[in-house]
mmCIF file with all atom_site columns, C-alpha atoms in Angstrom:
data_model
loop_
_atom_site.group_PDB
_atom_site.id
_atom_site.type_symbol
_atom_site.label_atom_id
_atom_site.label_alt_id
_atom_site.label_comp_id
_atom_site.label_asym_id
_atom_site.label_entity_id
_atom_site.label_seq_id
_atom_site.pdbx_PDB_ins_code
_atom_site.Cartn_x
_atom_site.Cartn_y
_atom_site.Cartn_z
_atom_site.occupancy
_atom_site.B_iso_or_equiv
_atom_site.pdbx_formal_charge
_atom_site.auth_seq_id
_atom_site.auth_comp_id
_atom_site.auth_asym_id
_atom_site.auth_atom_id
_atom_site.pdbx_PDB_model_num
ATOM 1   C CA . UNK M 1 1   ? 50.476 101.305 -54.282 1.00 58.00 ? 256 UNK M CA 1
ATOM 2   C CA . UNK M 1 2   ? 50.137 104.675 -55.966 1.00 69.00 ? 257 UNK M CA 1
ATOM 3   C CA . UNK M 1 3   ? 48.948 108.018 -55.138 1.00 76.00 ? 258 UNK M CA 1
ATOM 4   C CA . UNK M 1 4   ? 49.859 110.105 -51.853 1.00 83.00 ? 259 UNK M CA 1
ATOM 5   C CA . UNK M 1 5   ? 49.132 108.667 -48.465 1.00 82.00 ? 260 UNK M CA 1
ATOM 6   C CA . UNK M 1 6   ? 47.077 110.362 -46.330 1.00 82.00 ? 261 UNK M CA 1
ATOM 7   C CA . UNK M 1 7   ? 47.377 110.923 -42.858 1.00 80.00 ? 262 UNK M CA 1
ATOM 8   C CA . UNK M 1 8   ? 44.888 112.046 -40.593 1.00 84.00 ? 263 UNK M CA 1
ATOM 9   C CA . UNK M 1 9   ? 45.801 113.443 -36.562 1.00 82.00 ? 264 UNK M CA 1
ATOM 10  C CA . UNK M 1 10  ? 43.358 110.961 -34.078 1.00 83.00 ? 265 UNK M CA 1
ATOM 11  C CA . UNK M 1 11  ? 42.436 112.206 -30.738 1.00 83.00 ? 266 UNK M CA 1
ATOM 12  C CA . UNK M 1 12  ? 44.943 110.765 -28.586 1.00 86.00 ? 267 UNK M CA 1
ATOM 13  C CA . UNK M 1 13  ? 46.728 113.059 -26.571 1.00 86.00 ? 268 UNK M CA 1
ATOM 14  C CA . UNK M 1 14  ? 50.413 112.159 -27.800 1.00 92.00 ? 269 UNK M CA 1
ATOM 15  C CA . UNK M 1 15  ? 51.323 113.890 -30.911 1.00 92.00 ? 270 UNK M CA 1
ATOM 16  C CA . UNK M 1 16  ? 49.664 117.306 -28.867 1.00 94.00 ? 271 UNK M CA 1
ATOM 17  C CA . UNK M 1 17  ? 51.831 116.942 -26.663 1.00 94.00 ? 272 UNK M CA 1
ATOM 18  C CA . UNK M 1 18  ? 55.160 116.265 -28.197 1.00 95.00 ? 273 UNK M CA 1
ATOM 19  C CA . UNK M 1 19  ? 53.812 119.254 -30.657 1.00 95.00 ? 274 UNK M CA 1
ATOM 20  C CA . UNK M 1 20  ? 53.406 121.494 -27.451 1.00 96.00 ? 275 UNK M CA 1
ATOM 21  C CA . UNK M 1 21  ? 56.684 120.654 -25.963 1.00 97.00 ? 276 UNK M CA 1
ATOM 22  C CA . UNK M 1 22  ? 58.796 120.839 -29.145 1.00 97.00 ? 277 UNK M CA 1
ATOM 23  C CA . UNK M 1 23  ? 56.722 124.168 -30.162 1.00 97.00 ? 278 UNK M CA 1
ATOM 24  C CA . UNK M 1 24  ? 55.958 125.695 -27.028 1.00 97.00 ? 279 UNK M CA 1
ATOM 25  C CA . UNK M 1 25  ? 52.069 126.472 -28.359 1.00 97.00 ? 280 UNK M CA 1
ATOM 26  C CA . UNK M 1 26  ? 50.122 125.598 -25.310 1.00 97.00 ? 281 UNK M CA 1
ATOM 27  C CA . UNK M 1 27  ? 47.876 122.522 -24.868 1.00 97.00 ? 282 UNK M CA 1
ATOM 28  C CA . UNK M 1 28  ? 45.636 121.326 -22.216 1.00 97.00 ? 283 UNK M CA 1
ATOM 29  C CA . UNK M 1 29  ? 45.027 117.728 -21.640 1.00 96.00 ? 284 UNK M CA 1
ATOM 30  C CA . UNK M 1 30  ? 43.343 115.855 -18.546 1.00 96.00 ? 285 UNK M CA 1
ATOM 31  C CA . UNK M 1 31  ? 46.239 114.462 -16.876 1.00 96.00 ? 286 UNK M CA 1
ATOM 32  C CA . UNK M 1 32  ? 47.147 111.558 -14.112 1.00 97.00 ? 287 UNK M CA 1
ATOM 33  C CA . UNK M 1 33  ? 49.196 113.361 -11.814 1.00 97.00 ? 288 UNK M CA 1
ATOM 34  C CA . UNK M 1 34  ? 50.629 113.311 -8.055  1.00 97.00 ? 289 UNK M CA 1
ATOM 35  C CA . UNK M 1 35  ? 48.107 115.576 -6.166  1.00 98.00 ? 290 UNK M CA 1
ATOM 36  C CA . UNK M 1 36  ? 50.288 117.194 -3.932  1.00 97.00 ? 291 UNK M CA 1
ATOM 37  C CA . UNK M 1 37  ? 47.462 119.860 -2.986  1.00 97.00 ? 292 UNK M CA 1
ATOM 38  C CA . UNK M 1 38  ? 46.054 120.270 -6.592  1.00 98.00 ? 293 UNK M CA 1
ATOM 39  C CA . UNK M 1 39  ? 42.613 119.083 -4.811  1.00 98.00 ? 294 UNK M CA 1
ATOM 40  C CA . UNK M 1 40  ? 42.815 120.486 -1.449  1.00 98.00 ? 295 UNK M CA 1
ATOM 41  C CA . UNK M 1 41  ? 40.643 118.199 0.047   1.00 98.00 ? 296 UNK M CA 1
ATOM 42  C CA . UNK M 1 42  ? 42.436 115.002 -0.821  1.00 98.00 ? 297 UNK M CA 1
ATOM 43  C CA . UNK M 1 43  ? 45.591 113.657 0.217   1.00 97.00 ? 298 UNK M CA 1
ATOM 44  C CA . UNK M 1 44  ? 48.767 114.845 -1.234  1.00 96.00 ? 299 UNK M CA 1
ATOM 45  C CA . UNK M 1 45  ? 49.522 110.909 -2.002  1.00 95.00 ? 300 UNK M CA 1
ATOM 46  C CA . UNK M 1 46  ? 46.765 110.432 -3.917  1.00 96.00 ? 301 UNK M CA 1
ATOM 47  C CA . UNK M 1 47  ? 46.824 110.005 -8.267  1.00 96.00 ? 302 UNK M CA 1
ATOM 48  C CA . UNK M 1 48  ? 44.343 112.427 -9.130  1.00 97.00 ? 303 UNK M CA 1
ATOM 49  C CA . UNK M 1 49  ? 43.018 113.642 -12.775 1.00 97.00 ? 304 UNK M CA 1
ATOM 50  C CA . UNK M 1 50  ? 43.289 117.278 -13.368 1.00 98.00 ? 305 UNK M CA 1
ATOM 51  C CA . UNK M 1 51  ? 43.518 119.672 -16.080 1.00 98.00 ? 306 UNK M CA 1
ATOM 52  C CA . UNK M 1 52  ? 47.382 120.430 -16.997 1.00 98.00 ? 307 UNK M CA 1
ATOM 53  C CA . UNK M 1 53  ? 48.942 122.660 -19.268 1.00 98.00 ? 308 UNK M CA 1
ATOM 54  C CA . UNK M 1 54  ? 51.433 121.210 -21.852 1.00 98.00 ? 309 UNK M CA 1
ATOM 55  C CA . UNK M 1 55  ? 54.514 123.397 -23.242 1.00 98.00 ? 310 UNK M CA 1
ATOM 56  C CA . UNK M 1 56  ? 58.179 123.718 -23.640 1.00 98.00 ? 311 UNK M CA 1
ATOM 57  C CA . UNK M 1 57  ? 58.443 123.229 -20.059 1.00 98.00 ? 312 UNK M CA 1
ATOM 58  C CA . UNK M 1 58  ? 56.600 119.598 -20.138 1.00 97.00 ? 313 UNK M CA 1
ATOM 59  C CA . UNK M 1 59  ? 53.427 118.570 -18.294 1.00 97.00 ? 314 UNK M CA 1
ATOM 60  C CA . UNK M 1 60  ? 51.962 121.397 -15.425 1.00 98.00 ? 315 UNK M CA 1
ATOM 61  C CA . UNK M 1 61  ? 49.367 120.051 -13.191 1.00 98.00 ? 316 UNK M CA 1
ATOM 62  C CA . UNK M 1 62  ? 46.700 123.380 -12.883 1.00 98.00 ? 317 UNK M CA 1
ATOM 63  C CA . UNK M 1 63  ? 45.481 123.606 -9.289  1.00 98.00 ? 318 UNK M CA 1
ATOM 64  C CA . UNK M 1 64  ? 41.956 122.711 -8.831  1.00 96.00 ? 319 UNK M CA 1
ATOM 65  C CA . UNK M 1 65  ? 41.019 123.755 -5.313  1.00 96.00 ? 320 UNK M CA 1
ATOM 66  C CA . UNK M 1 66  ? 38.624 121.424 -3.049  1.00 98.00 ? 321 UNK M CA 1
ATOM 67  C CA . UNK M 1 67  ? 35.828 119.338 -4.092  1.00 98.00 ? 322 UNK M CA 1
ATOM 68  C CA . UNK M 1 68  ? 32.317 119.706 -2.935  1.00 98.00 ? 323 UNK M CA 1
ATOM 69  C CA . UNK M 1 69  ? 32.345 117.363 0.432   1.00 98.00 ? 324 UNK M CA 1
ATOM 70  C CA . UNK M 1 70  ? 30.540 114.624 -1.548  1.00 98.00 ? 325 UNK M CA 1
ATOM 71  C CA . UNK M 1 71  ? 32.674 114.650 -4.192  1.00 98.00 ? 326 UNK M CA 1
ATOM 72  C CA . UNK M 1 72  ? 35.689 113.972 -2.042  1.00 98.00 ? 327 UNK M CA 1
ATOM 73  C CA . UNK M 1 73  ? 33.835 111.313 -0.205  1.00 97.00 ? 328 UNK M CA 1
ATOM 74  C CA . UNK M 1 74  ? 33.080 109.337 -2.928  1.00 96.00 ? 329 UNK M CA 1
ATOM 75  C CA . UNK M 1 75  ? 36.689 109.864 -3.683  1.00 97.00 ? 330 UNK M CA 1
ATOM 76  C CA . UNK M 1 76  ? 38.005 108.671 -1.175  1.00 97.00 ? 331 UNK M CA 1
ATOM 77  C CA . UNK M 1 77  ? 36.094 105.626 -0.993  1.00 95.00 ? 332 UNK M CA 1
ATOM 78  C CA . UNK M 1 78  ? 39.043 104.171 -3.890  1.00 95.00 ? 333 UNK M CA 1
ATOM 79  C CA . UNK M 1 79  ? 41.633 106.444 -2.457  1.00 97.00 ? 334 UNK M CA 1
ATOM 80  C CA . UNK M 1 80  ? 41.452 104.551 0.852   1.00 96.00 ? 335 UNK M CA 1
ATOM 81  C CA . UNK M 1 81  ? 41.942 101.275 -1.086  1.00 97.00 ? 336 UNK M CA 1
ATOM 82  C CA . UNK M 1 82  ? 45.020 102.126 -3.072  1.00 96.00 ? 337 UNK M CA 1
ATOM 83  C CA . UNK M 1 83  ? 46.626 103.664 -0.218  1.00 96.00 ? 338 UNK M CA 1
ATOM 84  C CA . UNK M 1 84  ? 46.329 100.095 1.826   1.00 96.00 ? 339 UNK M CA 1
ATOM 85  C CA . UNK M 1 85  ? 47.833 98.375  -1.438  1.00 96.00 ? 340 UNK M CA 1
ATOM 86  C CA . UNK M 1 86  ? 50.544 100.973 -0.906  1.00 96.00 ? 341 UNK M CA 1
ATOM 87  C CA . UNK M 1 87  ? 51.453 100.315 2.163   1.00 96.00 ? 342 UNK M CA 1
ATOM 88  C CA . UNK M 1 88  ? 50.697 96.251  1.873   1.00 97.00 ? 343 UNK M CA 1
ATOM 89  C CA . UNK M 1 89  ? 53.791 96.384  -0.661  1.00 96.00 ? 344 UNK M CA 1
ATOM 90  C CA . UNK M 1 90  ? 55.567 98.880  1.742   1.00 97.00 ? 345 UNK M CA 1
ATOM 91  C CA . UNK M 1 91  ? 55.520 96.656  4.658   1.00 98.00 ? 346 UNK M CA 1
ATOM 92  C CA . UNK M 1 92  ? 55.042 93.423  3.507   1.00 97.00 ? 347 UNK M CA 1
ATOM 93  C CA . UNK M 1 93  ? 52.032 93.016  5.646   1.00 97.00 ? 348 UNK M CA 1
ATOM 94  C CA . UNK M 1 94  ? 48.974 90.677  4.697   1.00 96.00 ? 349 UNK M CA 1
ATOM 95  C CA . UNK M 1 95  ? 46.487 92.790  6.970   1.00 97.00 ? 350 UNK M CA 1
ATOM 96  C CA . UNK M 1 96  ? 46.681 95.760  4.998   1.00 98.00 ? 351 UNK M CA 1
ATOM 97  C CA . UNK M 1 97  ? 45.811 93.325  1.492   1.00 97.00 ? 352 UNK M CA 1
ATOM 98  C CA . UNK M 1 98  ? 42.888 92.366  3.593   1.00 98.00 ? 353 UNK M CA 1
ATOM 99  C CA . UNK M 1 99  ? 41.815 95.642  4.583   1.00 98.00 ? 354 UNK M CA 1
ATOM 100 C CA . UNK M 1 100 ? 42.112 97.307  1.148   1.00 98.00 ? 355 UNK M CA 1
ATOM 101 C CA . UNK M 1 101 ? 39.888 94.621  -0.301  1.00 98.00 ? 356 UNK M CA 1
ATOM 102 C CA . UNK M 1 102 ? 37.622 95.293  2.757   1.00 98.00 ? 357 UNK M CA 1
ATOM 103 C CA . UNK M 1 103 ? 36.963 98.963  1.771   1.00 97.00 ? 358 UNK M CA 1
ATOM 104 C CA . UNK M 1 104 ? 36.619 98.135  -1.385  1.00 96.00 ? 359 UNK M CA 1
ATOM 105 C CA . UNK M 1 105 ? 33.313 98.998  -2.405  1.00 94.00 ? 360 UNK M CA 1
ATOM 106 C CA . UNK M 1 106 ? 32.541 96.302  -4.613  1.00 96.00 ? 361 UNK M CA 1
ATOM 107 C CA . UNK M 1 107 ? 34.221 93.779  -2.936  1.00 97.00 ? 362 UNK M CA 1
ATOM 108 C CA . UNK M 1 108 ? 32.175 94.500  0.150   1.00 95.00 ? 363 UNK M CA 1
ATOM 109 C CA . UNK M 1 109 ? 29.522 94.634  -1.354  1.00 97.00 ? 364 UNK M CA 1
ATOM 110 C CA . UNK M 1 110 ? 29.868 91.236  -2.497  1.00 98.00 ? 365 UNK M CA 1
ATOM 111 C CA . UNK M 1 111 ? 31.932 89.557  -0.358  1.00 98.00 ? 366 UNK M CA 1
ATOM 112 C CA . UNK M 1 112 ? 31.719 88.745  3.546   1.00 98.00 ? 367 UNK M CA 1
ATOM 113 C CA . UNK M 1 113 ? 34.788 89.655  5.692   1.00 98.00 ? 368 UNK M CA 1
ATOM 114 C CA . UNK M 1 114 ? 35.402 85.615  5.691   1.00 98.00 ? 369 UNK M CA 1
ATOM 115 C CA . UNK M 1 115 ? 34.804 85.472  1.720   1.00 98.00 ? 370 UNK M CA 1
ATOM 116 C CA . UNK M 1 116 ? 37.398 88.539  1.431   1.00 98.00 ? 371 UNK M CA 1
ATOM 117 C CA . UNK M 1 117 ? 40.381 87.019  3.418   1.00 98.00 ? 372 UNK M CA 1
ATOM 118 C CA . UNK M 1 118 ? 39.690 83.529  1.841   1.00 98.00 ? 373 UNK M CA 1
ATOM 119 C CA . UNK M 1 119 ? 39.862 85.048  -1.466  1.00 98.00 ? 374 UNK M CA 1
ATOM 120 C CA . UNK M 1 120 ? 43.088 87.351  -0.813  1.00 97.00 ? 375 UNK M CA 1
ATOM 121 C CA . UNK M 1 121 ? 44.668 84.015  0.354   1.00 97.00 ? 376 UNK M CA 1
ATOM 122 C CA . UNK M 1 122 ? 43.873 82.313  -2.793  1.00 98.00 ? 377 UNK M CA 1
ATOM 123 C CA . UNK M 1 123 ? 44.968 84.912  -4.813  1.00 97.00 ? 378 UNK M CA 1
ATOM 124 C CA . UNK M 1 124 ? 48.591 85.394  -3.329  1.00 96.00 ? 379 UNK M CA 1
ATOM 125 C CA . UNK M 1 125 ? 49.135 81.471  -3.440  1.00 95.00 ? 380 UNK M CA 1
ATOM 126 C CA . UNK M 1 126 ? 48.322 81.799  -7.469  1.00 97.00 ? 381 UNK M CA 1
ATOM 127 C CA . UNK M 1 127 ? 50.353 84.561  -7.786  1.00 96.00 ? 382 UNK M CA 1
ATOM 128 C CA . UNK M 1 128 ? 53.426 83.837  -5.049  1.00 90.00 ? 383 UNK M CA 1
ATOM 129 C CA . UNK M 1 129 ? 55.941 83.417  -7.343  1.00 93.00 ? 384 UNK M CA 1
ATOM 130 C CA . UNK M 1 130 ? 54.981 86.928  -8.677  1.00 95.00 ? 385 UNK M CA 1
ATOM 131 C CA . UNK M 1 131 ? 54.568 88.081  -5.374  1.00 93.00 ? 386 UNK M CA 1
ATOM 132 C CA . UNK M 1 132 ? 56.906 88.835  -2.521  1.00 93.00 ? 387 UNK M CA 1
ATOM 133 C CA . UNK M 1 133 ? 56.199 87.155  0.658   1.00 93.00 ? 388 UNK M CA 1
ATOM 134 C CA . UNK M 1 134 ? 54.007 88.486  2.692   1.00 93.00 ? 389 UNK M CA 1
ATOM 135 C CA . UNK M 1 135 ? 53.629 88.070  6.896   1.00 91.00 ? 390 UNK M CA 1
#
């Protein structure tokens, strides 16, 4: 091999941000974060993708305000389904599985309520030993 190697900077967001918090120049990247009233209109529990600002003090989430009504309710429509997946692993509690798959909008789409618990039940007997045990 002779010659230099050349290296080119892609567009993934990691080498911005280690270069923001080691240099403390700014960078804003779209980032997964806690909402915790970033998007007033959605729960505080929810994982929602907002702008942030990167620097020497790590990752800020920017506040984003509400989303138009529709916006939220089309939002929510997912929301709703990983908060009953939260609190099936919380409480141990098969219903909740059920229910999350239920307001799933695919799956509901799809599937009958019979189909839906028939196919949760399937699912946690392939997966048990994965899985704790559910009531």
């Amino acid at each position: 091999m002779t010659g230099d190697i050349k290296h080119r900077r892609g567009h993934e967001y990691a080498s911005y941000i280690m270069e923001a918090m080691v240099t403390d120049i700014p960078y804003k990247i779209g980032g997964n974060v806690l909402n915790n009233g970033l998007i007033s209109n959605l729960p505080a529990e929810a994982c929602v993708e907002v702008a942030c600002l990167v620097n020497k003090y790590g990752v800020q989430p920017c506040v984003q305000g509400p989303l138009p009504v529709q916006l939220a309710a089309m939002n929510m429509t997912n929301i709703n389904v990983h908060l009953l997946t939260i609190e099936a692993a919380v409480t141990l509690k098969k219903e909740h599985i059920y229910q999350a798959v239920m307001l799933d909008p695919h799956a509901s789409s799809e599937l009958s309520i019979d189909q839906i618990v028939a196919m949760c039940d399937e699912l946690i007997e392939a997966h048990g030993d994965w899985l704790p045990k559910y009531k």
